[in-house]
């Protein structure tokens, strides 16, 4: 089985994409699948912050990337 989630990435892909992840995957696993550095993001599931080591649950995951510049 797998969990189906919608992933929105700000600022790169605010419209989102649908991703299936294996059952018992963590948010860290999700970031690894998407090749995103976990140290540069904040994760939200349905608008609530989630720890990186929590199990992914179905819903809308929002990944907020840190932006820097001068």
Coordinates of C-alpha atoms in Angstrom, one line a residue:
X1 CA 0.0 0.0 0.0
X2 CA 1.0 3.6 -0.3
X3 CA -0.2 7.0 0.8
X4 CA -1.3 9.6 -1.8
X5 CA -0.4 13.1 -1.0
X6 CA -0.4 16.5 -2.7
X7 CA 2.9 18.3 -2.3
X8 CA 3.1 22.0 -2.8
X9 CA 6.6 23.5 -2.8
X10 CA 7.0 27.3 -2.3
X11 CA 8.2 29.2 -4.1
X12 CA 9.0 26.5 -6.9
X13 CA 5.7 24.7 -7.4
X14 CA 2.8 26.3 -5.5
X15 CA 0.1 24.5 -7.6
X16 CA 1.4 21.2 -6.3
X17 CA 1.9 17.7 -7.6
X18 CA 0.5 14.3 -6.5
X19 CA 3.0 11.8 -5.1
X20 CA 2.6 8.3 -3.8
X21 CA 4.9 7.2 -1.0
X22 CA 5.2 3.8 0.6
X23 CA 3.3 3.2 3.8
X24 CA 5.3 4.1 6.9
X25 CA 7.4 6.6 5.0
X26 CA 8.6 9.6 7.0
X27 CA 8.6 13.2 5.9
X28 CA 12.4 12.8 5.7
X29 CA 11.8 9.9 3.2
X30 CA 9.6 12.2 1.2
X31 CA 12.2 14.8 1.0
X32 CA 14.8 12.3 -0.1
X33 CA 12.5 11.0 -2.8
X34 CA 12.1 14.6 -4.0
X35 CA 15.9 15.3 -3.6
X36 CA 15.2 18.2 -1.3
X37 CA 17.7 19.2 1.5
X38 CA 15.8 18.8 4.8
X39 CA 17.9 21.5 6.4
X40 CA 16.5 24.2 4.1
X41 CA 12.8 23.6 4.5
X42 CA 9.8 23.8 6.8
X43 CA 7.1 21.1 6.4
X44 CA 3.4 21.6 6.9
X45 CA 0.6 19.0 6.5
X46 CA -2.8 20.5 6.1
X47 CA -1.4 23.8 7.5
X48 CA 0.2 22.3 10.6
X49 CA 3.9 22.0 11.2
X50 CA 5.2 18.4 11.2
X51 CA 8.4 16.9 12.5
X52 CA 10.7 15.4 9.8
X53 CA 10.6 12.0 11.5
X54 CA 6.8 11.7 11.6
X55 CA 5.0 9.2 9.3
X56 CA 3.5 10.8 6.2
X57 CA -0.3 10.9 6.4
X58 CA -2.6 11.6 3.4
X59 CA -3.3 15.3 2.9
X60 CA -1.6 18.3 1.4
X61 CA 2.0 18.7 2.4
X62 CA 3.5 22.1 2.0
X63 CA 7.2 22.5 1.7
X64 CA 8.5 26.0 2.4
X65 CA 12.0 26.5 1.1
X66 CA 14.3 29.0 2.7
X67 CA 15.2 31.9 0.4
X68 CA 18.3 34.0 0.8
X69 CA 19.9 36.7 -1.1
X70 CA 21.0 40.2 -1.0

